[in-house]
PDB file of C-alpha atoms in Angstrom:
ATOM      1  CA  MET W1109     -13.372  13.577  11.506  1.00 43.00           C
ATOM      2  CA  ALA W1110     -11.905  14.130  14.949  1.00 46.00           C
ATOM      3  CA  SER W1111      -9.704  11.422  16.377  1.00 54.00           C
ATOM      4  CA  LEU W1112     -10.719  10.093  19.777  1.00 63.00           C
ATOM      5  CA  GLU W1113      -7.845   8.939  21.962  1.00 73.00           C
ATOM      6  CA  VAL W1114      -8.954   6.360  24.505  1.00 74.00           C
ATOM      7  CA  PRO W1115      -6.415   4.848  26.873  1.00 85.00           C
ATOM      8  CA  THR W1116      -6.047   1.107  26.276  1.00 83.00           C
ATOM      9  CA  GLU W1117      -7.086   0.297  29.834  1.00 86.00           C
ATOM     10  CA  ASN W1118     -10.328   2.266  29.463  1.00 85.00           C
ATOM     11  CA  LEU W1119     -11.099   0.654  26.128  1.00 85.00           C
ATOM     12  CA  LEU W1120     -10.439  -2.823  27.475  1.00 86.00           C
ATOM     13  CA  SER W1121     -12.590  -2.129  30.506  1.00 88.00           C
ATOM     14  CA  ALA W1122     -15.475  -0.982  28.293  1.00 87.00           C
ATOM     15  CA  VAL W1123     -15.157  -3.953  25.932  1.00 87.00           C
ATOM     16  CA  ILE W1124     -15.188  -6.596  28.650  1.00 88.00           C
ATOM     17  CA  ARG W1125     -18.391  -5.076  30.075  1.00 92.00           C
ATOM     18  CA  LEU W1126     -20.240  -5.598  26.800  1.00 91.00           C
ATOM     19  CA  PRO W1127     -23.044  -8.145  26.757  1.00 93.00           C
ATOM     20  CA  ALA W1128     -21.814 -11.462  25.312  1.00 92.00           C
ATOM     21  CA  LYS W1129     -23.523 -10.947  21.932  1.00 95.00           C
ATOM     22  CA  ASP W1130     -22.064  -7.437  21.523  1.00 91.00           C
ATOM     23  CA  PHE W1131     -18.659  -8.649  22.713  1.00 91.00           C
ATOM     24  CA  GLU W1132     -18.626 -11.399  20.068  1.00 93.00           C
ATOM     25  CA  ARG W1133     -19.692  -8.903  17.374  1.00 94.00           C
ATOM     26  CA  PHE W1134     -16.951  -6.511  18.499  1.00 92.00           C
ATOM     27  CA  LEU W1135     -14.305  -9.252  18.297  1.00 92.00           C
ATOM     28  CA  LYS W1136     -15.536 -10.370  14.874  1.00 95.00           C
ATOM     29  CA  ASN W1137     -15.456  -6.811  13.522  1.00 93.00           C
ATOM     30  CA  ALA W1138     -12.030  -6.133  15.022  1.00 93.00           C
ATOM     31  CA  LYS W1139     -10.662  -9.314  13.429  1.00 96.00           C
ATOM     32  CA  GLN W1140     -12.167  -8.420  10.043  1.00 96.00           C
ATOM     33  CA  ILE W1141     -10.581  -4.975  10.198  1.00 96.00           C
ATOM     34  CA  ARG W1142      -7.165  -6.405  11.171  1.00 95.00           C
ATOM     35  CA  ASP W1143      -7.395  -9.046   8.434  1.00 97.00           C
ATOM     36  CA  ARG W1144      -8.325  -6.411   5.838  1.00 97.00           C
ATOM     37  CA  GLU W1145      -5.403  -4.237   6.918  1.00 96.00           C
ATOM     38  CA  ALA W1146      -3.031  -7.231   6.753  1.00 96.00           C
ATOM     39  CA  ARG W1147      -4.201  -8.045   3.205  1.00 97.00           C
ATOM     40  CA  LEU W1148      -3.686  -4.435   2.130  1.00 97.00           C
ATOM     41  CA  ILE W1149      -0.178  -4.363   3.618  1.00 95.00           C
ATOM     42  CA  ALA W1150       0.687  -7.621   1.855  1.00 95.00           C
ATOM     43  CA  LYS W1151      -0.642  -6.230  -1.415  1.00 96.00           C
ATOM     44  CA  ILE W1152       1.481  -3.091  -1.075  1.00 93.00           C
ATOM     45  CA  LYS W1153       4.564  -5.238  -0.535  1.00 90.00           C
ATOM     46  CA  GLU W1154       3.871  -7.478  -3.524  1.00 92.00           C
ATOM     47  CA  LEU W1155       2.984  -4.713  -5.990  1.00 92.00           C
ATOM     48  CA  ASP W1156       6.156  -4.270  -8.011  1.00 90.00           C
ATOM     49  CA  LEU W1157       7.731  -4.944 -11.364  1.00 91.00           C
ATOM     50  CA  SER W1158       9.243  -8.379 -11.776  1.00 93.00           C
ATOM     51  CA  PRO W1159      13.058  -8.352 -11.547  1.00 93.00           C
ATOM     52  CA  GLU W1160      13.208  -9.107 -15.281  1.00 96.00           C
ATOM     53  CA  LYS W1161      10.944  -6.184 -16.185  1.00 96.00           C
ATOM     54  CA  GLU W1162      12.842  -3.904 -13.816  1.00 94.00           C
ATOM     55  CA  LYS W1163      16.097  -4.802 -15.541  1.00 96.00           C
ATOM     56  CA  ILE W1164      14.574  -4.092 -18.962  1.00 97.00           C
ATOM     57  CA  TYR W1165      13.110  -0.817 -17.695  1.00 96.00           C
ATOM     58  CA  ARG W1166      16.475   0.377 -16.356  1.00 95.00           C
ATOM     59  CA  LYS W1167      18.191  -0.541 -19.620  1.00 96.00           C
ATOM     60  CA  LEU W1168      15.582   1.278 -21.718  1.00 97.00           C
ATOM     61  CA  LEU W1169      15.614   4.294 -19.425  1.00 96.00           C
ATOM     62  CA  LYS W1170      19.388   4.500 -19.747  1.00 96.00           C
ATOM     63  CA  LYS W1171      19.071   4.403 -23.557  1.00 97.00           C
ATOM     64  CA  PHE W1172      16.349   7.050 -23.445  1.00 97.00           C
ATOM     65  CA  ARG W1173      18.482   9.369 -21.333  1.00 96.00           C
ATOM     66  CA  ALA W1174      21.416   8.826 -23.702  1.00 96.00           C
ATOM     67  CA  GLU W1175      19.073   9.671 -26.590  1.00 96.00           C
ATOM     68  CA  CYS W1176      19.872   6.438 -28.416  1.00 96.00           C
ATOM     69  CA  ILE W1177      16.562   4.597 -28.069  1.00 97.00           C
ATOM     70  CA  SER W1178      14.773   3.045 -31.049  1.00 97.00           C
ATOM     71  CA  PRO W1179      11.050   3.640 -31.654  1.00 97.00           C
ATOM     72  CA  GLU W1180      10.296   0.031 -30.618  1.00 97.00           C
ATOM     73  CA  GLU W1181      12.315   0.406 -27.441  1.00 97.00           C
ATOM     74  CA  TYR W1182      10.588   3.708 -26.730  1.00 98.00           C
ATOM     75  CA  ASP W1183       7.202   1.973 -27.026  1.00 98.00           C
ATOM     76  CA  ALA W1184       8.391  -0.736 -24.611  1.00 98.00           C
ATOM     77  CA  LEU W1185       9.629   1.929 -22.197  1.00 98.00           C
ATOM     78  CA  THR W1186       6.269   3.692 -22.402  1.00 97.00           C
ATOM     79  CA  GLU W1187       4.425   0.447 -21.631  1.00 98.00           C
ATOM     80  CA  LEU W1188       6.655  -0.248 -18.629  1.00 97.00           C
ATOM     81  CA  THR W1189       6.246   3.346 -17.435  1.00 96.00           C
ATOM     82  CA  ASP W1190       2.472   2.951 -17.649  1.00 96.00           C
ATOM     83  CA  GLU W1191       2.743  -0.284 -15.661  1.00 96.00           C
ATOM     84  CA  LEU W1192       4.840   1.462 -13.008  1.00 94.00           C
ATOM     85  CA  GLU W1193       2.292   4.255 -12.746  1.00 94.00           C
ATOM     86  CA  GLU W1194      -0.494   1.705 -12.263  1.00 95.00           C
ATOM     87  CA  ILE W1195       1.548  -0.069  -9.579  1.00 94.00           C
ATOM     88  CA  GLY W1196       2.102   3.261  -7.818  1.00 92.00           C
ATOM     89  CA  LEU W1197      -1.591   4.049  -8.015  1.00 94.00           C
ATOM     90  CA  GLN W1198      -2.583   0.670  -6.567  1.00 95.00           C
ATOM     91  CA  ARG W1199      -0.064   1.052  -3.731  1.00 93.00           C
ATOM     92  CA  LEU W1200      -1.466   4.513  -2.988  1.00 93.00           C
ATOM     93  CA  LYS W1201      -5.060   3.218  -2.959  1.00 96.00           C
ATOM     94  CA  CYS W1202      -4.093   0.493  -0.480  1.00 96.00           C
ATOM     95  CA  ALA W1203      -2.298   3.020   1.739  1.00 95.00           C
ATOM     96  CA  ILE W1204      -5.315   5.349   1.643  1.00 96.00           C
ATOM     97  CA  GLU W1205      -7.590   2.516   2.701  1.00 97.00           C
ATOM     98  CA  ILE W1206      -5.257   1.663   5.594  1.00 97.00           C
ATOM     99  CA  ALA W1207      -5.260   5.343   6.604  1.00 96.00           C
ATOM    100  CA  LYS W1208      -9.067   5.287   6.650  1.00 96.00           C
ATOM    101  CA  ILE W1209      -9.108   2.110   8.736  1.00 95.00           C
ATOM    102  CA  ARG W1210      -6.662   3.637  11.209  1.00 93.00           C
ATOM    103  CA  ASN W1211      -8.225   7.106  11.027  1.00 93.00           C
ATOM    104  CA  SER W1212      -4.756   8.544  10.577  1.00 93.00           C
ATOM    105  CA  PRO W1213      -2.929  10.629   7.962  1.00 95.00           C
ATOM    106  CA  ILE W1214      -1.482   8.728   5.031  1.00 93.00           C
ATOM    107  CA  GLU W1215       1.982  10.062   5.891  1.00 93.00           C
ATOM    108  CA  GLU W1216       1.702   8.274   9.230  1.00 94.00           C
ATOM    109  CA  VAL W1217       0.765   5.039   7.460  1.00 94.00           C
ATOM    110  CA  TYR W1218       3.772   5.353   5.148  1.00 91.00           C
ATOM    111  CA  GLN W1219       6.018   5.976   8.145  1.00 93.00           C
ATOM    112  CA  ASP W1220       4.555   3.172  10.293  1.00 93.00           C
ATOM    113  CA  LEU W1221       4.795   0.635   7.470  1.00 90.00           C
ATOM    114  CA  LYS W1222       8.130   1.984   6.235  1.00 88.00           C
ATOM    115  CA  ILE W1223       6.686   2.416   2.751  1.00 83.00           C
ATOM    116  CA  LYS W1224       8.966   4.348   0.461  1.00 78.00           C
ATOM    117  CA  PRO W1225       8.507   5.249  -3.170  1.00 72.00           C
ATOM    118  CA  LYS W1226      10.167   2.792  -5.526  1.00 72.00           C
ATOM    119  CA  ASN W1227      13.166   4.164  -7.409  1.00 71.00           C
ATOM    120  CA  TYR W1228      13.644   2.508 -10.777  1.00 71.00           C
ATOM    121  CA  GLY W1229      15.784   5.191 -12.361  1.00 67.00           C
TER     122      GLY W1229
END
C-alpha cells in the first residue's frame, strides 16, 4: 500500500470543510484509532517478567551456562523461557498493529516508541 503524504494544513482544511455529520464521524474514528494505539503502547510497556521471575531466570540461566543446573531447575528455566517467548510475541503483535494503524514500517514504530528487545541474559 502506497503512503500518501498530505501536508497538515491541507488535511486540516479538508477536514473542517466536511459536513457536520461527516466531521463528527471523522473525529470519533480518529479518537478511536488514537485510543487503540495508546492501549497497544501501554500493553507493550507492561508486557514483561515480574522482577522476581526475572531474578530467578537470570540465576537459572547462569547455572545452565555453568553446566551445573538440576533437572528441576532446567524445567523451571524452560518454563520461564517459554514465558519470555510469549511476551516477545505479544509485544511484536502489538507493534505490528501499531505499524498497520500508522501505515509505517515496524522498524519505524520501534524507533518512534524507543522499543528495544529485552535482555535477560
